[in-house]
Short mmCIF file of C-alpha atoms in Angstrom, two decimals:
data_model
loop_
_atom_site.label_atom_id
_atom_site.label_comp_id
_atom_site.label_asym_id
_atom_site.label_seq_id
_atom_site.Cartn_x
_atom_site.Cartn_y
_atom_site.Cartn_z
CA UNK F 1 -35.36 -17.31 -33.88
CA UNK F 2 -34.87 -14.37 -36.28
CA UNK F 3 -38.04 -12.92 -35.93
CA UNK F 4 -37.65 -13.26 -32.32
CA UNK F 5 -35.22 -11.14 -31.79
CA UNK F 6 -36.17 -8.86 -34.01
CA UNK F 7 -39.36 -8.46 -32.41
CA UNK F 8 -37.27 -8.35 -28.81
CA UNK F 9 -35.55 -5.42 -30.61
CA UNK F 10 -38.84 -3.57 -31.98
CA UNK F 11 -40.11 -3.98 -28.18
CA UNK F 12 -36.93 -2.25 -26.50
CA UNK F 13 -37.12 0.49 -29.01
CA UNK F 14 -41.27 0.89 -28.68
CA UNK F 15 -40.35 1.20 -24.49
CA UNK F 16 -38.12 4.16 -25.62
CA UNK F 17 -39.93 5.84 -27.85
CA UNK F 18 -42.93 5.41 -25.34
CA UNK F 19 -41.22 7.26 -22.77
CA UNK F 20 -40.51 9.86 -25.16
CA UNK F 21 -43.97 10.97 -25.75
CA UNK F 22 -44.89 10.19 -21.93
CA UNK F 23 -42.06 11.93 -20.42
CA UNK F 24 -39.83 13.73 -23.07
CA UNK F 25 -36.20 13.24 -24.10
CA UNK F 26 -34.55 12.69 -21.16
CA UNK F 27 -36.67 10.30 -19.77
CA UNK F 28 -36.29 8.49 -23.25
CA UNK F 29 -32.55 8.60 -22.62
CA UNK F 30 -32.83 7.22 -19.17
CA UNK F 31 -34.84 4.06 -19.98
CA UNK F 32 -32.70 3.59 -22.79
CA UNK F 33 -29.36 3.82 -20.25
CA UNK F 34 -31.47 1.28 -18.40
CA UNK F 35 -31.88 -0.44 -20.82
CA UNK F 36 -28.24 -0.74 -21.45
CA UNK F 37 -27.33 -1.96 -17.82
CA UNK F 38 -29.45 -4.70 -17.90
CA UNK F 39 -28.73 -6.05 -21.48
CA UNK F 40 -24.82 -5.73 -19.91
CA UNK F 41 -25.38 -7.34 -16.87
CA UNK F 42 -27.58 -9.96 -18.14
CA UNK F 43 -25.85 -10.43 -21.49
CA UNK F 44 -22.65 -10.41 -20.39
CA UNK F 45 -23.04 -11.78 -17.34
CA UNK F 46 -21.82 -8.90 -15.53
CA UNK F 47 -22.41 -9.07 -11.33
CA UNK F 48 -21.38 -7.79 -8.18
CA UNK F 49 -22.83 -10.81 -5.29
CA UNK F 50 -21.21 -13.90 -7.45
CA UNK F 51 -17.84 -12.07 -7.73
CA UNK F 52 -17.75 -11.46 -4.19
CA UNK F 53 -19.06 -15.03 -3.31
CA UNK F 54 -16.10 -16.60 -5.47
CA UNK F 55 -13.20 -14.59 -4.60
CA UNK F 56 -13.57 -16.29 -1.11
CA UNK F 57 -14.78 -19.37 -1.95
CA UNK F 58 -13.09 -20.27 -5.09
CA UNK F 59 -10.57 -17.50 -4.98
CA UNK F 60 -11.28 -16.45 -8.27
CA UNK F 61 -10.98 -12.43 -8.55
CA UNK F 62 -12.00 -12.18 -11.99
CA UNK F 63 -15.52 -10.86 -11.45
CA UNK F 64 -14.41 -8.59 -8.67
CA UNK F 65 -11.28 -7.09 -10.68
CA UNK F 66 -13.34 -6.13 -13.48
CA UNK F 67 -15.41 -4.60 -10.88
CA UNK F 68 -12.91 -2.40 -9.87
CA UNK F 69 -12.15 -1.67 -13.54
CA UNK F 70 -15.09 -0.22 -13.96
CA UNK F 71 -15.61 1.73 -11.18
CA UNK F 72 -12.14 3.34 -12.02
CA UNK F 73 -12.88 3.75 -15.63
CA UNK F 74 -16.28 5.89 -14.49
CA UNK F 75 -14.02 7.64 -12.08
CA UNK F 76 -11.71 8.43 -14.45
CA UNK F 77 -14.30 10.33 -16.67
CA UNK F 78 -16.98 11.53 -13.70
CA UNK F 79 -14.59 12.91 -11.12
CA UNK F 80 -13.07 15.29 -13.94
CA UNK F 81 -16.38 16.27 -15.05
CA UNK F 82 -17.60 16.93 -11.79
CA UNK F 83 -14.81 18.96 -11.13
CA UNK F 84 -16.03 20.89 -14.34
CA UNK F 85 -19.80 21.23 -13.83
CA UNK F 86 -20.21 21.37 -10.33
CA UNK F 87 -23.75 23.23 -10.41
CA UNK F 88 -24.96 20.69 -13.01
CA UNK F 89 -23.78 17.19 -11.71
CA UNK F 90 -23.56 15.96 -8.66
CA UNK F 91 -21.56 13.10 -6.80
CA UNK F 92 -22.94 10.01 -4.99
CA UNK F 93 -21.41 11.76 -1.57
CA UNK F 94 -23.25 10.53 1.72
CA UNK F 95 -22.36 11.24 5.07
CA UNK F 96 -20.33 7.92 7.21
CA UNK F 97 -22.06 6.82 10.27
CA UNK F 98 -22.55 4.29 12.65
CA UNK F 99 -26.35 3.86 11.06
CA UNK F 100 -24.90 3.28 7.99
CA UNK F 101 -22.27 1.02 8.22
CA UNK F 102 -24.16 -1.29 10.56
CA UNK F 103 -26.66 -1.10 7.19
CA UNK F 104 -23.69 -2.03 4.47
CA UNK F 105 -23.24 -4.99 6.87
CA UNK F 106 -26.20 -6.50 6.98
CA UNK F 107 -26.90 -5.78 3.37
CA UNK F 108 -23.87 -7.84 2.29
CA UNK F 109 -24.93 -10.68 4.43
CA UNK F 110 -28.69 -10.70 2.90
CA UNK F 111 -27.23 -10.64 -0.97
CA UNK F 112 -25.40 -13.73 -0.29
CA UNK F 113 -28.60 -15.31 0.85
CA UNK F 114 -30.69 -14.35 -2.50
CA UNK F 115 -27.31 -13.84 -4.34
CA UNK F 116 -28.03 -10.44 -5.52
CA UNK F 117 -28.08 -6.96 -4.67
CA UNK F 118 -29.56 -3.73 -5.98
CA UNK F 119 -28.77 -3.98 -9.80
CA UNK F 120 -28.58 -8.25 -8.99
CA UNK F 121 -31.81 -8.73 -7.93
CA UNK F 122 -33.94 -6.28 -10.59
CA UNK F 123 -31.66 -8.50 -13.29
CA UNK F 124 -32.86 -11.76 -11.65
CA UNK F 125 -36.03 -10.83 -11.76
CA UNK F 126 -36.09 -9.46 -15.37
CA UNK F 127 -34.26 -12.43 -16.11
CA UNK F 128 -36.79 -14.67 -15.05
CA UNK F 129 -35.21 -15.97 -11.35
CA UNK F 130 -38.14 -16.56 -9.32
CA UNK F 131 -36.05 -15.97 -6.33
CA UNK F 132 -35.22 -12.29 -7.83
CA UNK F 133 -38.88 -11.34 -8.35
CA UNK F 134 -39.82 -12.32 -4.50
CA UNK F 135 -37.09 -10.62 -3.56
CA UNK F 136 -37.71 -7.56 -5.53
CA UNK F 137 -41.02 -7.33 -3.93
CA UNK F 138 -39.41 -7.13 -0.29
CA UNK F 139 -36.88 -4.98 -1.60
CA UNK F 140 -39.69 -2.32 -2.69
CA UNK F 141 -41.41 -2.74 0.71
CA UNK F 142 -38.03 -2.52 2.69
CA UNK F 143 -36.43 0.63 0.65
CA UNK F 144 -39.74 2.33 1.18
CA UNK F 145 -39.77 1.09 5.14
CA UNK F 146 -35.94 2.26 5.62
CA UNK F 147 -37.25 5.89 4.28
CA UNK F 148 -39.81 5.96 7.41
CA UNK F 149 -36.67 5.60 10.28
CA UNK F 150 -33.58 7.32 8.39
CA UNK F 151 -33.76 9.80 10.64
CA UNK F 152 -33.75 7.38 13.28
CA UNK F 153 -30.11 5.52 11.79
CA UNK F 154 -28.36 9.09 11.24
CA UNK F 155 -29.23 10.20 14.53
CA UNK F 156 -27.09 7.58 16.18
CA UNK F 157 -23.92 9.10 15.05
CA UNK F 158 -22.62 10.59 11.84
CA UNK F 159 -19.50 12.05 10.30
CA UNK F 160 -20.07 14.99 7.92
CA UNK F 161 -19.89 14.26 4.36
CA UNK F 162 -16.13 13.12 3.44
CA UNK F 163 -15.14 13.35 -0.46
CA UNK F 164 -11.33 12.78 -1.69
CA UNK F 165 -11.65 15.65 -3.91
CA UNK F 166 -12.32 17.60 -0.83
CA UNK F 167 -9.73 16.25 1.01
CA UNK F 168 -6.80 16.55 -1.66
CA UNK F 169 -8.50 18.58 -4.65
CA UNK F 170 -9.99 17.18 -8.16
CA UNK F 171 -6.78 15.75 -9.22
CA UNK F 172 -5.74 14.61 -5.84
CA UNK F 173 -8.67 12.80 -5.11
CA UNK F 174 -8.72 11.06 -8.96
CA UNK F 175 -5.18 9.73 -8.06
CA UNK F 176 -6.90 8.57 -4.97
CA UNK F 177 -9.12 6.55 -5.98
CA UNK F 178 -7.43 5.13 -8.72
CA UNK F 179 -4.72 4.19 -6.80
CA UNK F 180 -7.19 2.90 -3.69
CA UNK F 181 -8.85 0.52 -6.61
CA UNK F 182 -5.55 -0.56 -8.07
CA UNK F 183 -4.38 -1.58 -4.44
CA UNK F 184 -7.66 -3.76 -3.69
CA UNK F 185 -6.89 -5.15 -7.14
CA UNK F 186 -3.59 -5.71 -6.59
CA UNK F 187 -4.76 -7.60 -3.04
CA UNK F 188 -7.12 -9.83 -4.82
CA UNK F 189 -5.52 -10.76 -7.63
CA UNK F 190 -2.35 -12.02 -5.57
CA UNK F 191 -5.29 -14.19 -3.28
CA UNK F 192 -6.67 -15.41 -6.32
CA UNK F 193 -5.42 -18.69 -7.61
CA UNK F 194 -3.28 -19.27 -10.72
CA UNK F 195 -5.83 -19.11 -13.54
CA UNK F 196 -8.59 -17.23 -11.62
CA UNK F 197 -6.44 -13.71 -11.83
CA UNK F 198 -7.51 -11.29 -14.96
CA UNK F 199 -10.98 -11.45 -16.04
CA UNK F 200 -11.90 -12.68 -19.48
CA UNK F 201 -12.60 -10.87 -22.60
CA UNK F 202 -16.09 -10.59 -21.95
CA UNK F 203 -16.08 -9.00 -18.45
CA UNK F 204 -13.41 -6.84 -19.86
CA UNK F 205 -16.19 -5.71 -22.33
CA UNK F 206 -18.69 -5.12 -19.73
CA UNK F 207 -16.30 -3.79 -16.95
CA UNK F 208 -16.00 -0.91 -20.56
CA UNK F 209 -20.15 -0.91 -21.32
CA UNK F 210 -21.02 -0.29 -17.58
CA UNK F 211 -17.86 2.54 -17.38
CA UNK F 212 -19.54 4.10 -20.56
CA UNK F 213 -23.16 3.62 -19.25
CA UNK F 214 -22.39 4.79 -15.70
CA UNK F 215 -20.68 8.58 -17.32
CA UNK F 216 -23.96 8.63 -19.70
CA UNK F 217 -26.43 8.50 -16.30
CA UNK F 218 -23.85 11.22 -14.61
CA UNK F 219 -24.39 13.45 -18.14
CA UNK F 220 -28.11 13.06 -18.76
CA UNK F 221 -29.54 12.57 -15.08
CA UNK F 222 -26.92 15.03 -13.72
CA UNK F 223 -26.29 12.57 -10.80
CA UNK F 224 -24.65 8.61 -10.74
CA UNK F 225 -26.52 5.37 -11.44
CA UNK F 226 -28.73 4.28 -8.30
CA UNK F 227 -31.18 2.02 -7.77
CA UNK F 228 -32.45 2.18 -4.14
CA UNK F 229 -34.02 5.43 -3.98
CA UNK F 230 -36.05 4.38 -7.18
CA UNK F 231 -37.59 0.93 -5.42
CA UNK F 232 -38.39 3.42 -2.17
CA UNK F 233 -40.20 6.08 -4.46
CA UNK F 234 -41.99 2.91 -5.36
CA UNK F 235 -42.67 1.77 -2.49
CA UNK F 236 -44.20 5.28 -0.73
CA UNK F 237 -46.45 5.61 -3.92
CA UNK F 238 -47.97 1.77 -3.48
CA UNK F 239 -48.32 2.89 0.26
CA UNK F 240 -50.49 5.91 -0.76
CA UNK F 241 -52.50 4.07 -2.35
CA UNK F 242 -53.42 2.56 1.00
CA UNK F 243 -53.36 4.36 4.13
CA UNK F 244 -50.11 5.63 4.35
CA UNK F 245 -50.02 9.43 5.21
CA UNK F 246 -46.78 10.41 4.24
CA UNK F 247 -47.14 14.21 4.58
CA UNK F 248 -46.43 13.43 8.11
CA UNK F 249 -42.76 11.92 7.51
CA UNK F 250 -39.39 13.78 7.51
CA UNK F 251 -38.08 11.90 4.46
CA UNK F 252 -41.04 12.47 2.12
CA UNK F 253 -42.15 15.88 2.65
CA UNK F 254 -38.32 17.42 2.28
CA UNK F 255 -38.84 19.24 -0.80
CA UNK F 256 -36.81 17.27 -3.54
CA UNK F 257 -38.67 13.78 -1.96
CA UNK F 258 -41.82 15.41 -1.62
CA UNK F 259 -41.92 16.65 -5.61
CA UNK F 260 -40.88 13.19 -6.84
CA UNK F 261 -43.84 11.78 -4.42
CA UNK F 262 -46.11 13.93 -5.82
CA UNK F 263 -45.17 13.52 -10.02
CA UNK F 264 -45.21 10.69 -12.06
CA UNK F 265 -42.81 8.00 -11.67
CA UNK F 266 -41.30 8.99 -15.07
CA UNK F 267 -39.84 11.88 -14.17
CA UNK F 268 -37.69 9.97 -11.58
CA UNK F 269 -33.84 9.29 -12.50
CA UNK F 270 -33.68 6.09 -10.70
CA UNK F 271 -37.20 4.57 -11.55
CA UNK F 272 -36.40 5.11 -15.14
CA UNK F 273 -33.26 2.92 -15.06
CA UNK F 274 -34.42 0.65 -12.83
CA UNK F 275 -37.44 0.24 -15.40
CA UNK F 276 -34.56 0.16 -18.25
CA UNK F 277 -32.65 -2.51 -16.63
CA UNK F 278 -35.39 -5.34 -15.79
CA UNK F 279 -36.39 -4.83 -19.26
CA UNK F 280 -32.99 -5.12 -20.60
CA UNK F 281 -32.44 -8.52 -18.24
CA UNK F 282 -35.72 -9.75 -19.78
CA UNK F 283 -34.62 -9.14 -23.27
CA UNK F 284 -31.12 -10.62 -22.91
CA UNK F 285 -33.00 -13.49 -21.67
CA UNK F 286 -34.95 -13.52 -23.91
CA UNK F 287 -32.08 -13.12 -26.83
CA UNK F 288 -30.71 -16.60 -25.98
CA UNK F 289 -31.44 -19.37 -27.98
CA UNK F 290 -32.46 -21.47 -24.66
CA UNK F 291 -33.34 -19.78 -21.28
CA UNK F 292 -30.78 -21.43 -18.52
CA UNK F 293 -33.06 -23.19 -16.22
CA UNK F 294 -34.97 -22.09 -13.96
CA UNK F 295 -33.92 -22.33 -9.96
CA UNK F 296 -34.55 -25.25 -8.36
CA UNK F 297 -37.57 -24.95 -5.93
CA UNK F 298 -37.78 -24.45 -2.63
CA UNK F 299 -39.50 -25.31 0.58
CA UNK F 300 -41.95 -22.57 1.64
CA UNK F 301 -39.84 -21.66 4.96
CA UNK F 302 -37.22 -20.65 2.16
CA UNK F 303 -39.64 -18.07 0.12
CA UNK F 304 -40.09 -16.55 3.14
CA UNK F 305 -36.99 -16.29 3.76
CA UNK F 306 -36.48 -14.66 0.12
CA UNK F 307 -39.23 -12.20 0.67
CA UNK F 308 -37.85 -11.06 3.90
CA UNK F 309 -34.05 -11.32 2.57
CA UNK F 310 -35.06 -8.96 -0.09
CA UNK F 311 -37.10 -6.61 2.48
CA UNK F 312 -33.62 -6.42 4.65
CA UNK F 313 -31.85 -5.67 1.43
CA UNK F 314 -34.28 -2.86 1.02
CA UNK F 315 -34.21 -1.64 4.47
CA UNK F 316 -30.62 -1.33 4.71
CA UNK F 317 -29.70 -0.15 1.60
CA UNK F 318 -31.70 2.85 2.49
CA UNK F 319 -30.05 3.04 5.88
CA UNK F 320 -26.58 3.05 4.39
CA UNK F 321 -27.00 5.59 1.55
CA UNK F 322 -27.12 3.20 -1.51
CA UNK F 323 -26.43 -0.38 -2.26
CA UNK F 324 -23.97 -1.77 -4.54
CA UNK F 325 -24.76 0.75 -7.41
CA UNK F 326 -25.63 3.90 -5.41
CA UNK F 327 -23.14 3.60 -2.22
CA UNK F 328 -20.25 0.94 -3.98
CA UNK F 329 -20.18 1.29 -7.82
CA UNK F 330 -21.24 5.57 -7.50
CA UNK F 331 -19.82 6.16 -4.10
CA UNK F 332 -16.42 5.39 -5.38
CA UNK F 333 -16.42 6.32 -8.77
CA UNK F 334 -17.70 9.59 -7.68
CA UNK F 335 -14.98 10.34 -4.42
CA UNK F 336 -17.62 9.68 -1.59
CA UNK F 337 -15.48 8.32 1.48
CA UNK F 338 -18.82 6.59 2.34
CA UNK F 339 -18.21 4.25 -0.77
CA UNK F 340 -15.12 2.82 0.55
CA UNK F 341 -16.47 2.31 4.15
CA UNK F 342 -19.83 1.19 2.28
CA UNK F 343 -17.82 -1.59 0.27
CA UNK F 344 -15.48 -2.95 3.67
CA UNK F 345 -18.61 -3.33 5.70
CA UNK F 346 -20.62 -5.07 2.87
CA UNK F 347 -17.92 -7.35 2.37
CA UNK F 348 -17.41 -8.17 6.02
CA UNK F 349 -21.35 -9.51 5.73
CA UNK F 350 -21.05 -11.16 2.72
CA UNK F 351 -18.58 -13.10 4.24
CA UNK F 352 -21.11 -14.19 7.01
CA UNK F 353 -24.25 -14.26 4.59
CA UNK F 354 -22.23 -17.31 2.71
CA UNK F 355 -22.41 -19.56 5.71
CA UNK F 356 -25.70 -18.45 6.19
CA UNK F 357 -26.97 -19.00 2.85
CA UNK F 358 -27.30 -22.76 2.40
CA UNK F 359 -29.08 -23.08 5.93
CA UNK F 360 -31.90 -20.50 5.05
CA UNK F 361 -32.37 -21.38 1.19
CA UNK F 362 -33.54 -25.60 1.22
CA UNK F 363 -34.19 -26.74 -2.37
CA UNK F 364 -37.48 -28.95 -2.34
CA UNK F 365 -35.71 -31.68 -3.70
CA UNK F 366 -33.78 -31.90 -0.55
CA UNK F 367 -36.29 -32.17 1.72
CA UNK F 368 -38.16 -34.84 -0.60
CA UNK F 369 -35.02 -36.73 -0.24
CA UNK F 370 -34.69 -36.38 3.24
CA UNK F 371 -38.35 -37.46 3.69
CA UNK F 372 -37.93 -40.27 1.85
CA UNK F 373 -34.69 -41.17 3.56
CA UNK H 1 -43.70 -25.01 -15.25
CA UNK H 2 -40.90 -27.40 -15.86
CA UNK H 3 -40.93 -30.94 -15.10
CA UNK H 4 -38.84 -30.20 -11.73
CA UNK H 5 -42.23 -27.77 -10.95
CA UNK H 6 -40.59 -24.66 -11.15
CA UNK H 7 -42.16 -21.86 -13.50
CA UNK H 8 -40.18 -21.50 -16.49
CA UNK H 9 -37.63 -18.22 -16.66
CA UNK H 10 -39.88 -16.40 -19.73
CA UNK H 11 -42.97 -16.77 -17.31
CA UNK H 12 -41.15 -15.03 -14.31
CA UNK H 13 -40.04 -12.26 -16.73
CA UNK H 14 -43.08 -11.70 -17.57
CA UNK H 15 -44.35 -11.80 -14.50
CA UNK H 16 -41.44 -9.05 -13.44
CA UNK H 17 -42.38 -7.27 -16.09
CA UNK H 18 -46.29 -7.33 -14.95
CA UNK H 19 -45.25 -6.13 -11.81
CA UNK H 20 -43.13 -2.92 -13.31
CA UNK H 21 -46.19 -1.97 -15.49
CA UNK H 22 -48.55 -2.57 -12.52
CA UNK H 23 -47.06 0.03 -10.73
CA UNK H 24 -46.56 2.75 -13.76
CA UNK H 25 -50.30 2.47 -14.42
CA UNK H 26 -51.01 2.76 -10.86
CA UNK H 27 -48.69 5.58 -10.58
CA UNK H 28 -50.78 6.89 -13.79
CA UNK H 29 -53.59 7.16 -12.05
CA UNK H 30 -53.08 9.03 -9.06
CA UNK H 31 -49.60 11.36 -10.03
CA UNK H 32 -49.57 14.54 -11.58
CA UNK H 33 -49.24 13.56 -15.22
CA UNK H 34 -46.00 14.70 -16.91
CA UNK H 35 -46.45 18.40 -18.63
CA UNK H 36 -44.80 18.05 -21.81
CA UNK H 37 -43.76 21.59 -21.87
CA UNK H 38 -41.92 21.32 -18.87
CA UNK H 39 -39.98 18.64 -19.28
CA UNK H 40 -36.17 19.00 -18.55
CA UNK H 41 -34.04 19.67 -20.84
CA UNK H 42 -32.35 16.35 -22.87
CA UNK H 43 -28.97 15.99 -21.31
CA UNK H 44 -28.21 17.71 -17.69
CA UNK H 45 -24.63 18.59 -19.04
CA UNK H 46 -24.64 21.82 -20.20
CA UNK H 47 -28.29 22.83 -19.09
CA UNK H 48 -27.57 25.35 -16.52
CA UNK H 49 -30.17 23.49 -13.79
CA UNK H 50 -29.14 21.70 -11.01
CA UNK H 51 -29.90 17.88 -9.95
CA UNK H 52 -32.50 17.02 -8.95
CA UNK H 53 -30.91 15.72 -5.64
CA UNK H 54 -33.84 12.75 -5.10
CA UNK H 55 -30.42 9.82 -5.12
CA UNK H 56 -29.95 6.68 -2.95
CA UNK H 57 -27.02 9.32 -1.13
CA UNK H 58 -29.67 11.61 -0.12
CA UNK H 59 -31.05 12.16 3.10
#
């Protein structure tokens, strides 16, 4: 067991020191931020789909309140230094629109159906969920697919870019969103039942390690955590490999897309992390002195139903700016009005995606009962 | 595979982690590769450059 981990530990710290000759420091600091995330979110069992699934049907807000912690804690630290560096960092700040809240929507409902979302389903997969690693798949193709019709989504009506810092100044806009987070925590914790209310130790811990991770991306990368735009960098540079002529799209040939296109992947902020975290899920995983057990199986209707879950995740996650990291956990922490919209919408089809779930996703066993019935 | 027939969680991460490393060295093969003397600086804080603005907010 011993030499296992130590080994686990040699092989995190090879990955960083890899990237370090490859790509220099910063990339080296990047993996090892994503590296971070996922040994927190795996490790400590640290989610954003399950917390959302239980507050309605368990009412238990303990995942979702140390949520909220940590988005405030990273607000706390990031809308300050913002305020400070504005030419060097920027804010997760996207524009509200018809395009993309019909995208947060939709994207809530599909994470209920493969329970996970952006960060959820690269930790699933790391973590050795099958149902993560088909979804992951779709997700690359559907990031990469939402890229091709942006245009299309913003076109059908958009608000310019809203930011509470704009609207009442830095300090304004930190009291804000502190007090916006303490009033949906305040809301859930008085739904939650007796028992269910303040999270435990060890998502106070995490709700801390993600804060402190999440201000580390802002420093280094000079912008917030995000996952999507990583997974649809991804996804363009498989297509080019085919037959994909990308020089003729909107999205990749605007000059900040059209460099990271063009360079290697590890010079991208998000493909970095993302890299970081399913590592880190893999080693936590790893770490444990058993695995948990696998899924159960299911019927092949039901991986296709995965595959093109995690392609709609994809998809709309691009249409709406960000998933649950980029457009929820960075949104928010960062001021972006789009957040907030983002997280109402989301939660509106999660709330849909849990009736949905357990018509779409048939465990094999099931149906070998039912046959035998 | 366990005995229920699903593949066992260290063979899925492993798989996962295949599939990251599939697509660096296929990235490695037709991208620009990384100039080492033009690398960014190590922390964006204090460097005097601008992000990079490729983000999931971006347009």
């Amino acid at each position: 067991m011993m030499a296992r981990r130590l080994a686990l530990f040699a092989a995190g710290l090879a990955l960083v020191a890899a990237t370090f000759s490859w790509a220099g420091p910063r990339a080296a600091f990047l993996v090892a931020i994503g590296l971070g995330f996922g040994l927190v979110l795996e490790g400590l069992r640290f989610g954003f789909a399950g917390p959302w699934r239980r507050i309605v049907t368990e009412r238990d807000a303990r995942g979702l309140v140390a949520q909220l912690l940590a988005i405030g804690a990273t607000a706390a630290i990031a809308l300050p230094l913002l305020a400070a560096a504005p030419g060097e960092l920027a804010g997760a700040h996207a524009p509200v629109g018809v395009g993309m809240i019909l995208g947060a929507f939709i994207f809530g409902m599909a994470m209920q159906v493969v329970l996970g979302c952006g960060s959820g389903t690269l930790v699933n997969a790391g973590s050795g969920n099958l149902v993560g690693l088909v979804a992951l798949v779709g997700f690359i193709a559907g990031s990469f697919a939402g890229t091709l019709h942006l245009g299309f989504w913003t076109g059908l009506g958009t608000l310019p870019v809203i930011t509470f810092q704009g609207m009442l100044g830095d300090h304004g806009g930190l009291v804000l969103t502190l007090a916006a987070l303490g009033l949906v925590g305040y809301a859930a914790i008085r739904h939650a039942a007796p028992g269910k209310r303040l999270p435990p130790l060890r998502l106070w811990v995490a709700a801390g390690l993600i804060a402190a991770l999440a201000v580390l991306n802002l420093i280094v990368a000079g912008q917030p955590w995000g996952i999507v735009y990583g997974l649809g960098l991804w996804g363009a540079k498989i297509a080019e490999i085919g037959v994909a002529d990308l020089a003729a799209t909107a999205y990749w040939t605007s000059p900040a897309n059209a460099e990271r296109l063009s360079a290697s992947i590890l010079t991208d902020t998000t493909s970095l992390t993302n890299i970081g975290l399913i590592v880190g899920a893999f080693l936590a995983m790893r770490w444990r002195r058993l695995p948990d057990a696998p899924p159960a199986a299911l019927t092949l209707p039901s991986w296709a139903f995965v595959l093109i879950a995690g392609l709609v995740l994809g998809y709309t996650a691009r249409m709406a700016f960000g998933c649950n990291v980029g457009a929820f956990f960075s949104g928010i922490s960062t001021g972006s009005l789009h957040g907030w919209v983002w997280f109402a919408a989301a939660f509106g089809g999660s709330l849909l995606g849990l009736r949905l779930r357990g018509l779409v996703l048939v465990p094999l066993a099931t149906t070998t009962a039912r046959g035998a019935a | 595979m366990n005995a229920q027939g699903s593949p066992t969680r260290p063979l899925v991460g492993f798989a996962a982690l295949l599939l990251v490393l599939g697509i660096v060295a296929l990235d490695a093969l037709q991208a620009e590769p990384v100039d080492p003397f033009a690398v960014p600086p190590p922390v964006a804080l204090g460097s005097g450059q601008a992000p990079s603005g490729a983000h999931c907010s971006g347009g």
